[in-house]
Amino acid sequence: MADVLFIVTAGSGDAQQLDRLAEDLADELREISGLTVGAVTTTGSPGTKSGTAVEIGQLLVSGGALSTTAWAIRDIVLRLLARGRAESVTVRNGDRDVTIVGPTDGQVDGVVDQLRSLFADD
């Protein structure tokens, strides 16, 4: 399975806050057996020392069992949102994505179905 992109957004847009939120999410996702979590890097601005830059608030997640871990991923994202520091988390696979914004209890099961569909190989 290709990498899936997780994008955290926060109201303030503060780079340090987004970095902390992404790291909190990464730490929890790493607890799921079989998943690999890493920072998203891009070509840095001209004149930077390393030539690469880390995309703040973004994570690459991969693992062969993403669709079977949809419940755990949903719970981790909901906990992050419940702490009130993140506004939303978007999970993107290619040109398809799911944005989770503190769903109500009635919408929680639908989030799992959306994630499973997103993680399914075409």
mmCIF file of N, CA and C in Angstrom:
data_model
loop_
_atom_site.group_PDB
_atom_site.id
_atom_site.type_symbol
_atom_site.label_atom_id
_atom_site.label_comp_id
_atom_site.label_asym_id
_atom_site.label_seq_id
_atom_site.Cartn_x
_atom_site.Cartn_y
_atom_site.Cartn_z
ATOM 1 N N MET A 1 0.842 -1.172 0.000
ATOM 2 C CA MET A 1 0.000 0.000 0.000
ATOM 3 C C MET A 1 0.884 1.231 0.000
ATOM 4 N N ALA A 2 0.474 2.224 -0.733
ATOM 5 C CA ALA A 2 1.203 3.493 -0.791
ATOM 6 C C ALA A 2 1.024 4.253 0.513
ATOM 7 N N ASP A 3 1.846 5.254 0.685
ATOM 8 C CA ASP A 3 1.726 6.095 1.869
ATOM 9 C C ASP A 3 0.398 6.835 1.860
ATOM 10 N N VAL A 4 -0.156 7.004 3.059
ATOM 11 C CA VAL A 4 -1.364 7.787 3.256
ATOM 12 C C VAL A 4 -0.946 9.040 4.003
ATOM 13 N N LEU A 5 -1.443 10.178 3.580
ATOM 14 C CA LEU A 5 -1.076 11.461 4.153
ATOM 15 C C LEU A 5 -2.089 11.866 5.216
ATOM 16 N N PHE A 6 -1.606 12.219 6.404
ATOM 17 C CA PHE A 6 -2.437 12.761 7.475
ATOM 18 C C PHE A 6 -2.082 14.236 7.606
ATOM 19 N N ILE A 7 -3.092 15.106 7.570
ATOM 20 C CA ILE A 7 -2.868 16.548 7.653
ATOM 21 C C ILE A 7 -3.662 17.093 8.841
ATOM 22 N N VAL A 8 -2.972 17.670 9.801
ATOM 23 C CA VAL A 8 -3.598 18.240 10.989
ATOM 24 C C VAL A 8 -3.763 19.733 10.774
ATOM 25 N N THR A 9 -4.938 20.263 11.112
ATOM 26 C CA THR A 9 -5.145 21.712 11.045
ATOM 27 C C THR A 9 -5.547 22.219 12.423
ATOM 28 N N ALA A 10 -5.135 23.433 12.725
ATOM 29 C CA ALA A 10 -5.475 24.081 13.986
ATOM 30 C C ALA A 10 -5.892 25.508 13.683
ATOM 31 N N GLY A 11 -6.756 26.046 14.523
ATOM 32 C CA GLY A 11 -7.286 27.383 14.293
ATOM 33 C C GLY A 11 -6.227 28.460 14.205
ATOM 34 N N SER A 12 -5.224 28.370 15.042
ATOM 35 C CA SER A 12 -4.228 29.439 15.063
ATOM 36 C C SER A 12 -3.256 29.357 13.898
ATOM 37 N N GLY A 13 -3.036 28.152 13.370
ATOM 38 C CA GLY A 13 -2.078 27.992 12.292
ATOM 39 C C GLY A 13 -0.643 28.171 12.751
ATOM 40 N N ASP A 14 -0.431 28.271 14.060
ATOM 41 C CA ASP A 14 0.895 28.416 14.654
ATOM 42 C C ASP A 14 1.728 27.187 14.315
ATOM 43 N N ALA A 15 2.891 27.392 13.715
ATOM 44 C CA ALA A 15 3.739 26.279 13.274
ATOM 45 C C ALA A 15 4.163 25.384 14.426
ATOM 46 N N GLN A 16 4.473 25.964 15.582
ATOM 47 C CA GLN A 16 4.874 25.152 16.727
ATOM 48 C C GLN A 16 3.727 24.296 17.234
ATOM 49 N N GLN A 17 2.529 24.859 17.265
ATOM 50 C CA GLN A 17 1.364 24.097 17.709
ATOM 51 C C GLN A 17 1.079 22.953 16.736
ATOM 52 N N LEU A 18 1.121 23.239 15.437
ATOM 53 C CA LEU A 18 0.894 22.193 14.447
ATOM 54 C C LEU A 18 1.942 21.088 14.557
ATOM 55 N N ASP A 19 3.177 21.463 14.804
ATOM 56 C CA ASP A 19 4.244 20.488 14.970
ATOM 57 C C ASP A 19 3.967 19.589 16.178
ATOM 58 N N ARG A 20 3.545 20.182 17.290
ATOM 59 C CA ARG A 20 3.221 19.396 18.493
ATOM 60 C C ARG A 20 2.043 18.467 18.239
ATOM 61 N N LEU A 21 1.002 18.979 17.583
ATOM 62 C CA LEU A 21 -0.173 18.159 17.287
ATOM 63 C C LEU A 21 0.186 16.976 16.385
ATOM 64 N N ALA A 22 0.976 17.242 15.353
ATOM 65 C CA ALA A 22 1.386 16.175 14.440
ATOM 66 C C ALA A 22 2.234 15.142 15.170
ATOM 67 N N GLU A 23 3.091 15.598 16.061
ATOM 68 C CA GLU A 23 3.930 14.663 16.816
ATOM 69 C C GLU A 23 3.092 13.838 17.792
ATOM 70 N N ASP A 24 2.081 14.462 18.417
ATOM 71 C CA ASP A 24 1.160 13.707 19.281
ATOM 72 C C ASP A 24 0.450 12.626 18.476
ATOM 73 N N LEU A 25 -0.037 12.996 17.297
ATOM 74 C CA LEU A 25 -0.716 12.036 16.434
ATOM 75 C C LEU A 25 0.242 10.936 15.999
ATOM 76 N N ALA A 26 1.454 11.303 15.614
ATOM 77 C CA ALA A 26 2.447 10.317 15.185
ATOM 78 C C ALA A 26 2.761 9.333 16.301
ATOM 79 N N ASP A 27 2.945 9.836 17.526
ATOM 80 C CA ASP A 27 3.255 8.956 18.657
ATOM 81 C C ASP A 27 2.165 7.912 18.861
ATOM 82 N N GLU A 28 0.910 8.347 18.775
ATOM 83 C CA GLU A 28 -0.194 7.405 18.978
ATOM 84 C C GLU A 28 -0.325 6.428 17.808
ATOM 85 N N LEU A 29 -0.141 6.911 16.582
ATOM 86 C CA LEU A 29 -0.231 6.017 15.424
ATOM 87 C C LEU A 29 0.871 4.969 15.438
ATOM 88 N N ARG A 30 2.046 5.329 15.950
ATOM 89 C CA ARG A 30 3.167 4.380 16.020
ATOM 90 C C ARG A 30 2.867 3.199 16.944
ATOM 91 N N GLU A 31 1.898 3.359 17.836
ATOM 92 C CA GLU A 31 1.525 2.277 18.739
ATOM 93 C C GLU A 31 0.744 1.175 18.033
ATOM 94 N N ILE A 32 0.269 1.443 16.817
ATOM 95 C CA ILE A 32 -0.460 0.433 16.049
ATOM 96 C C ILE A 32 0.560 -0.443 15.339
ATOM 97 N N SER A 33 0.537 -1.709 15.656
ATOM 98 C CA SER A 33 1.480 -2.667 15.077
ATOM 99 C C SER A 33 1.358 -2.686 13.551
ATOM 100 N N GLY A 34 2.501 -2.629 12.885
ATOM 101 C CA GLY A 34 2.526 -2.730 11.433
ATOM 102 C C GLY A 34 2.487 -1.405 10.700
ATOM 103 N N LEU A 35 2.269 -0.305 11.420
ATOM 104 C CA LEU A 35 2.246 1.001 10.766
ATOM 105 C C LEU A 35 3.601 1.671 10.878
ATOM 106 N N THR A 36 3.974 2.355 9.822
ATOM 107 C CA THR A 36 5.180 3.172 9.809
ATOM 108 C C THR A 36 4.731 4.618 9.664
ATOM 109 N N VAL A 37 5.256 5.483 10.519
ATOM 110 C CA VAL A 37 4.857 6.889 10.528
ATOM 111 C C VAL A 37 6.105 7.748 10.377
ATOM 112 N N GLY A 38 6.049 8.710 9.475
ATOM 113 C CA GLY A 38 7.187 9.597 9.277
ATOM 114 C C GLY A 38 6.744 10.988 8.897
ATOM 115 N N ALA A 39 7.672 11.909 8.960
ATOM 116 C CA ALA A 39 7.403 13.297 8.583
ATOM 117 C C ALA A 39 7.352 13.419 7.065
ATOM 118 N N VAL A 40 6.612 14.383 6.604
ATOM 119 C CA VAL A 40 6.544 14.691 5.183
ATOM 120 C C VAL A 40 7.628 15.720 4.895
ATOM 121 N N THR A 41 8.472 15.426 3.928
ATOM 122 C CA THR A 41 9.522 16.376 3.565
ATOM 123 C C THR A 41 9.352 16.794 2.106
ATOM 124 N N THR A 42 9.783 18.005 1.837
ATOM 125 C CA THR A 42 9.762 18.537 0.476
ATOM 126 C C THR A 42 11.089 19.232 0.227
ATOM 127 N N THR A 43 11.298 19.617 -0.996
ATOM 128 C CA THR A 43 12.498 20.372 -1.333
ATOM 129 C C THR A 43 12.455 21.703 -0.609
ATOM 130 N N GLY A 44 13.524 22.015 0.075
ATOM 131 C CA GLY A 44 13.589 23.250 0.848
ATOM 132 C C GLY A 44 13.739 24.475 -0.027
ATOM 133 N N SER A 45 13.608 25.600 0.593
ATOM 134 C CA SER A 45 13.781 26.869 -0.115
ATOM 135 C C SER A 45 15.235 27.016 -0.545
ATOM 136 N N PRO A 46 15.454 27.675 -1.654
ATOM 137 C CA PRO A 46 16.835 27.906 -2.079
ATOM 138 C C PRO A 46 17.627 28.579 -0.963
ATOM 139 N N GLY A 47 18.838 28.113 -0.757
ATOM 140 C CA GLY A 47 19.693 28.694 0.253
ATOM 141 C C GLY A 47 19.635 27.989 1.599
ATOM 142 N N THR A 48 18.710 27.027 1.754
ATOM 143 C CA THR A 48 18.681 26.297 3.017
ATOM 144 C C THR A 48 19.810 25.294 3.030
ATOM 145 N N LYS A 49 20.289 24.968 4.209
ATOM 146 C CA LYS A 49 21.444 24.095 4.340
ATOM 147 C C LYS A 49 21.188 22.679 3.852
ATOM 148 N N SER A 50 20.059 22.090 4.265
ATOM 149 C CA SER A 50 19.843 20.684 3.946
ATOM 150 C C SER A 50 19.195 20.465 2.583
ATOM 151 N N GLY A 51 18.553 21.474 2.063
ATOM 152 C CA GLY A 51 17.865 21.307 0.787
ATOM 153 C C GLY A 51 16.504 20.652 0.925
ATOM 154 N N THR A 52 16.114 20.275 2.159
ATOM 155 C CA THR A 52 14.788 19.710 2.396
ATOM 156 C C THR A 52 14.115 20.461 3.532
ATOM 157 N N ALA A 53 12.809 20.411 3.530
ATOM 158 C CA ALA A 53 12.033 21.047 4.600
ATOM 159 C C ALA A 53 10.956 20.079 5.051
ATOM 160 N N VAL A 54 10.625 20.125 6.322
ATOM 161 C CA VAL A 54 9.557 19.292 6.865
ATOM 162 C C VAL A 54 8.250 20.055 6.732
ATOM 163 N N GLU A 55 7.234 19.383 6.210
ATOM 164 C CA GLU A 55 5.911 19.987 6.095
ATOM 165 C C GLU A 55 5.247 19.926 7.469
ATOM 166 N N ILE A 56 5.016 21.052 8.072
ATOM 167 C CA ILE A 56 4.445 21.128 9.408
ATOM 168 C C ILE A 56 2.996 20.629 9.393
ATOM 169 N N GLY A 57 2.660 19.787 10.380
ATOM 170 C CA GLY A 57 1.297 19.300 10.522
ATOM 171 C C GLY A 57 0.944 18.158 9.590
ATOM 172 N N GLN A 58 1.951 17.568 8.908
ATOM 173 C CA GLN A 58 1.673 16.487 7.978
ATOM 174 C C GLN A 58 2.509 15.256 8.309
ATOM 175 N N LEU A 59 1.888 14.087 8.148
ATOM 176 C CA LEU A 59 2.554 12.813 8.402
ATOM 177 C C LEU A 59 2.295 11.860 7.250
ATOM 178 N N LEU A 60 3.276 11.020 6.947
ATOM 179 C CA LEU A 60 3.073 9.920 6.003
ATOM 180 C C LEU A 60 2.947 8.647 6.824
ATOM 181 N N VAL A 61 1.893 7.905 6.565
ATOM 182 C CA VAL A 61 1.629 6.671 7.288
ATOM 183 C C VAL A 61 1.491 5.562 6.262
ATOM 184 N N SER A 62 2.160 4.446 6.523
ATOM 185 C CA SER A 62 2.037 3.309 5.621
ATOM 186 C C SER A 62 1.978 2.029 6.430
ATOM 187 N N GLY A 63 1.452 1.011 5.806
ATOM 188 C CA GLY A 63 1.343 -0.295 6.437
ATOM 189 C C GLY A 63 0.323 -1.113 5.679
ATOM 190 N N GLY A 64 0.589 -2.374 5.567
ATOM 191 C CA GLY A 64 -0.286 -3.237 4.790
ATOM 192 C C GLY A 64 -1.661 -3.423 5.384
ATOM 193 N N ALA A 65 -1.825 -3.093 6.660
ATOM 194 C CA ALA A 65 -3.095 -3.382 7.325
ATOM 195 C C ALA A 65 -3.870 -2.120 7.683
ATOM 196 N N LEU A 66 -3.702 -1.058 6.920
ATOM 197 C CA LEU A 66 -4.390 0.186 7.258
ATOM 198 C C LEU A 66 -5.897 0.000 7.359
ATOM 199 N N SER A 67 -6.502 -0.712 6.421
ATOM 200 C CA SER A 67 -7.958 -0.842 6.456
ATOM 201 C C SER A 67 -8.428 -1.621 7.677
ATOM 202 N N THR A 68 -7.621 -2.566 8.160
ATOM 203 C CA THR A 68 -8.033 -3.324 9.336
ATOM 204 C C THR A 68 -7.790 -2.546 10.630
ATOM 205 N N THR A 69 -7.053 -1.471 10.560
ATOM 206 C CA THR A 69 -6.802 -0.652 11.747
ATOM 207 C C THR A 69 -7.649 0.620 11.747
ATOM 208 N N ALA A 70 -8.645 0.684 10.869
ATOM 209 C CA ALA A 70 -9.462 1.891 10.748
ATOM 210 C C ALA A 70 -10.098 2.293 12.080
ATOM 211 N N TRP A 71 -10.556 1.315 12.873
ATOM 212 C CA TRP A 71 -11.157 1.635 14.185
ATOM 213 C C TRP A 71 -10.136 2.320 15.076
ATOM 214 N N ALA A 72 -8.943 1.758 15.153
ATOM 215 C CA ALA A 72 -7.903 2.329 16.016
ATOM 216 C C ALA A 72 -7.495 3.713 15.530
ATOM 217 N N ILE A 73 -7.356 3.868 14.216
ATOM 218 C CA ILE A 73 -6.987 5.178 13.658
ATOM 219 C C ILE A 73 -8.075 6.194 13.964
ATOM 220 N N ARG A 74 -9.328 5.794 13.781
ATOM 221 C CA ARG A 74 -10.437 6.698 14.083
ATOM 222 C C ARG A 74 -10.387 7.133 15.539
ATOM 223 N N ASP A 75 -10.185 6.187 16.459
ATOM 224 C CA ASP A 75 -10.159 6.512 17.880
ATOM 225 C C ASP A 75 -9.017 7.474 18.217
ATOM 226 N N ILE A 76 -7.871 7.256 17.613
ATOM 227 C CA ILE A 76 -6.720 8.138 17.846
ATOM 228 C C ILE A 76 -7.025 9.552 17.354
ATOM 229 N N VAL A 77 -7.588 9.659 16.164
ATOM 230 C CA VAL A 77 -7.912 10.982 15.609
ATOM 231 C C VAL A 77 -8.980 11.666 16.463
ATOM 232 N N LEU A 78 -9.999 10.917 16.883
ATOM 233 C CA LEU A 78 -11.052 11.512 17.703
ATOM 234 C C LEU A 78 -10.513 12.002 19.047
ATOM 235 N N ARG A 79 -9.581 11.260 19.635
ATOM 236 C CA ARG A 79 -8.974 11.709 20.892
ATOM 237 C C ARG A 79 -8.211 13.017 20.686
ATOM 238 N N LEU A 80 -7.487 13.110 19.577
ATOM 239 C CA LEU A 80 -6.752 14.339 19.268
ATOM 240 C C LEU A 80 -7.722 15.512 19.130
ATOM 241 N N LEU A 81 -8.825 15.293 18.431
ATOM 242 C CA LEU A 81 -9.816 16.352 18.243
ATOM 243 C C LEU A 81 -10.514 16.696 19.555
ATOM 244 N N ALA A 82 -10.770 15.680 20.388
ATOM 245 C CA ALA A 82 -11.468 15.899 21.656
ATOM 246 C C ALA A 82 -10.645 16.748 22.611
ATOM 247 N N ARG A 83 -9.340 16.660 22.500
ATOM 248 C CA ARG A 83 -8.486 17.492 23.361
ATOM 249 C C ARG A 83 -8.612 18.963 22.985
ATOM 250 N N GLY A 84 -9.261 19.249 21.850
ATOM 251 C CA GLY A 84 -9.605 20.609 21.481
ATOM 252 C C GLY A 84 -8.496 21.460 20.902
ATOM 253 N N ARG A 85 -7.361 20.863 20.648
ATOM 254 C CA ARG A 85 -6.265 21.670 20.114
ATOM 255 C C ARG A 85 -6.225 21.632 18.595
ATOM 256 N N ALA A 86 -6.766 20.585 17.991
ATOM 257 C CA ALA A 86 -6.807 20.480 16.526
ATOM 258 C C ALA A 86 -8.228 20.759 16.060
ATOM 259 N N GLU A 87 -8.341 21.384 14.898
ATOM 260 C CA GLU A 87 -9.663 21.623 14.307
ATOM 261 C C GLU A 87 -10.131 20.434 13.499
ATOM 262 N N SER A 88 -9.188 19.847 12.749
ATOM 263 C CA SER A 88 -9.556 18.718 11.897
ATOM 264 C C SER A 88 -8.308 17.911 11.555
ATOM 265 N N VAL A 89 -8.554 16.698 11.088
ATOM 266 C CA VAL A 89 -7.495 15.857 10.547
ATOM 267 C C VAL A 89 -8.012 15.329 9.220
ATOM 268 N N THR A 90 -7.243 15.555 8.171
ATOM 269 C CA THR A 90 -7.589 15.036 6.850
ATOM 270 C C THR A 90 -6.678 13.860 6.565
ATOM 271 N N VAL A 91 -7.278 12.765 6.104
ATOM 272 C CA VAL A 91 -6.522 11.583 5.716
ATOM 273 C C VAL A 91 -6.669 11.466 4.207
ATOM 274 N N ARG A 92 -5.537 11.492 3.484
ATOM 275 C CA ARG A 92 -5.554 11.520 2.024
ATOM 276 C C ARG A 92 -4.809 10.322 1.457
ATOM 277 N N ASN A 93 -5.458 9.647 0.516
ATOM 278 C CA ASN A 93 -4.864 8.528 -0.206
ATOM 279 C C ASN A 93 -5.015 8.839 -1.690
ATOM 280 N N GLY A 94 -3.921 9.282 -2.302
ATOM 281 C CA GLY A 94 -3.994 9.679 -3.710
ATOM 282 C C GLY A 94 -4.883 10.894 -3.863
ATOM 283 N N ASP A 95 -5.904 10.785 -4.710
ATOM 284 C CA ASP A 95 -6.801 11.912 -4.936
ATOM 285 C C ASP A 95 -8.073 11.830 -4.100
ATOM 286 N N ARG A 96 -8.138 10.851 -3.183
ATOM 287 C CA ARG A 96 -9.308 10.706 -2.305
ATOM 288 C C ARG A 96 -8.916 11.098 -0.881
ATOM 289 N N ASP A 97 -9.867 11.707 -0.165
ATOM 290 C CA ASP A 97 -9.563 12.044 1.220
ATOM 291 C C ASP A 97 -10.813 12.020 2.083
ATOM 292 N N VAL A 98 -10.570 11.951 3.381
ATOM 293 C CA VAL A 98 -11.606 12.020 4.404
ATOM 294 C C VAL A 98 -11.138 13.069 5.399
ATOM 295 N N THR A 99 -12.002 14.055 5.687
ATOM 296 C CA THR A 99 -11.685 15.056 6.694
ATOM 297 C C THR A 99 -12.565 14.794 7.905
ATOM 298 N N ILE A 100 -11.920 14.668 9.069
ATOM 299 C CA ILE A 100 -12.628 14.377 10.311
ATOM 300 C C ILE A 100 -12.588 15.643 11.159
ATOM 301 N N VAL A 101 -13.798 16.137 11.480
ATOM 302 C CA VAL A 101 -13.927 17.360 12.266
ATOM 303 C C VAL A 101 -14.849 17.054 13.433
ATOM 304 N N GLY A 102 -14.325 16.549 14.527
ATOM 305 C CA GLY A 102 -15.104 16.284 15.734
ATOM 306 C C GLY A 102 -16.515 15.808 15.481
ATOM 307 N N PRO A 103 -16.688 14.624 14.905
ATOM 308 C CA PRO A 103 -18.033 14.156 14.571
ATOM 309 C C PRO A 103 -18.875 13.903 15.819
ATOM 310 N N THR A 104 -20.186 13.986 15.647
ATOM 311 C CA THR A 104 -21.105 13.649 16.725
ATOM 312 C C THR A 104 -21.124 12.135 16.879
ATOM 313 N N ASP A 105 -21.696 11.660 17.979
ATOM 314 C CA ASP A 105 -21.742 10.225 18.242
ATOM 315 C C ASP A 105 -22.367 9.451 17.081
ATOM 316 N N GLY A 106 -23.391 10.001 16.471
ATOM 317 C CA GLY A 106 -24.069 9.317 15.376
ATOM 318 C C GLY A 106 -23.235 9.213 14.114
ATOM 319 N N GLN A 107 -22.216 10.026 14.002
ATOM 320 C CA GLN A 107 -21.377 10.023 12.802
ATOM 321 C C GLN A 107 -20.119 9.174 12.954
ATOM 322 N N VAL A 108 -19.820 8.720 14.164
ATOM 323 C CA VAL A 108 -18.569 8.027 14.431
ATOM 324 C C VAL A 108 -18.411 6.766 13.595
ATOM 325 N N ASP A 109 -19.444 5.925 13.523
ATOM 326 C CA ASP A 109 -19.350 4.703 12.727
ATOM 327 C C ASP A 109 -19.141 5.014 11.256
ATOM 328 N N GLY A 110 -19.724 6.087 10.778
ATOM 329 C CA GLY A 110 -19.535 6.486 9.388
ATOM 330 C C GLY A 110 -18.095 6.850 9.090
ATOM 331 N N VAL A 111 -17.390 7.384 10.071
ATOM 332 C CA VAL A 111 -15.982 7.729 9.890
ATOM 333 C C VAL A 111 -15.174 6.464 9.630
ATOM 334 N N VAL A 112 -15.459 5.404 10.378
ATOM 335 C CA VAL A 112 -14.747 4.140 10.167
ATOM 336 C C VAL A 112 -14.997 3.625 8.759
ATOM 337 N N ASP A 113 -16.246 3.655 8.313
ATOM 338 C CA ASP A 113 -16.558 3.190 6.954
ATOM 339 C C ASP A 113 -15.815 4.027 5.908
ATOM 340 N N GLN A 114 -15.754 5.337 6.115
ATOM 341 C CA GLN A 114 -15.044 6.207 5.178
ATOM 342 C C GLN A 114 -13.554 5.898 5.160
ATOM 343 N N LEU A 115 -12.973 5.679 6.342
ATOM 344 C CA LEU A 115 -11.549 5.351 6.403
ATOM 345 C C LEU A 115 -11.264 4.023 5.726
ATOM 346 N N ARG A 116 -12.099 3.022 5.983
ATOM 347 C CA ARG A 116 -11.884 1.712 5.353
ATOM 348 C C ARG A 116 -11.943 1.834 3.841
ATOM 349 N N SER A 117 -12.890 2.602 3.354
ATOM 350 C CA SER A 117 -12.994 2.805 1.909
ATOM 351 C C SER A 117 -11.771 3.523 1.368
ATOM 352 N N LEU A 118 -11.292 4.503 2.092
ATOM 353 C CA LEU A 118 -10.111 5.255 1.670
ATOM 354 C C LEU A 118 -8.867 4.379 1.643
ATOM 355 N N PHE A 119 -8.729 3.488 2.633
ATOM 356 C CA PHE A 119 -7.547 2.636 2.731
ATOM 357 C C PHE A 119 -7.594 1.438 1.801
ATOM 358 N N ALA A 120 -8.760 1.112 1.272
ATOM 359 C CA ALA A 120 -8.884 -0.060 0.401
ATOM 360 C C ALA A 120 -8.085 0.139 -0.876
ATOM 361 N N ASP A 121 -7.360 -0.904 -1.259
ATOM 362 C CA ASP A 121 -6.615 -0.852 -2.518
ATOM 363 C C ASP A 121 -7.581 -0.926 -3.671
ATOM 364 N N ASP A 122 -7.339 -0.085 -4.669
ATOM 365 C CA ASP A 122 -8.189 -0.111 -5.878
ATOM 366 C C ASP A 122 -7.631 -1.060 -6.893
#
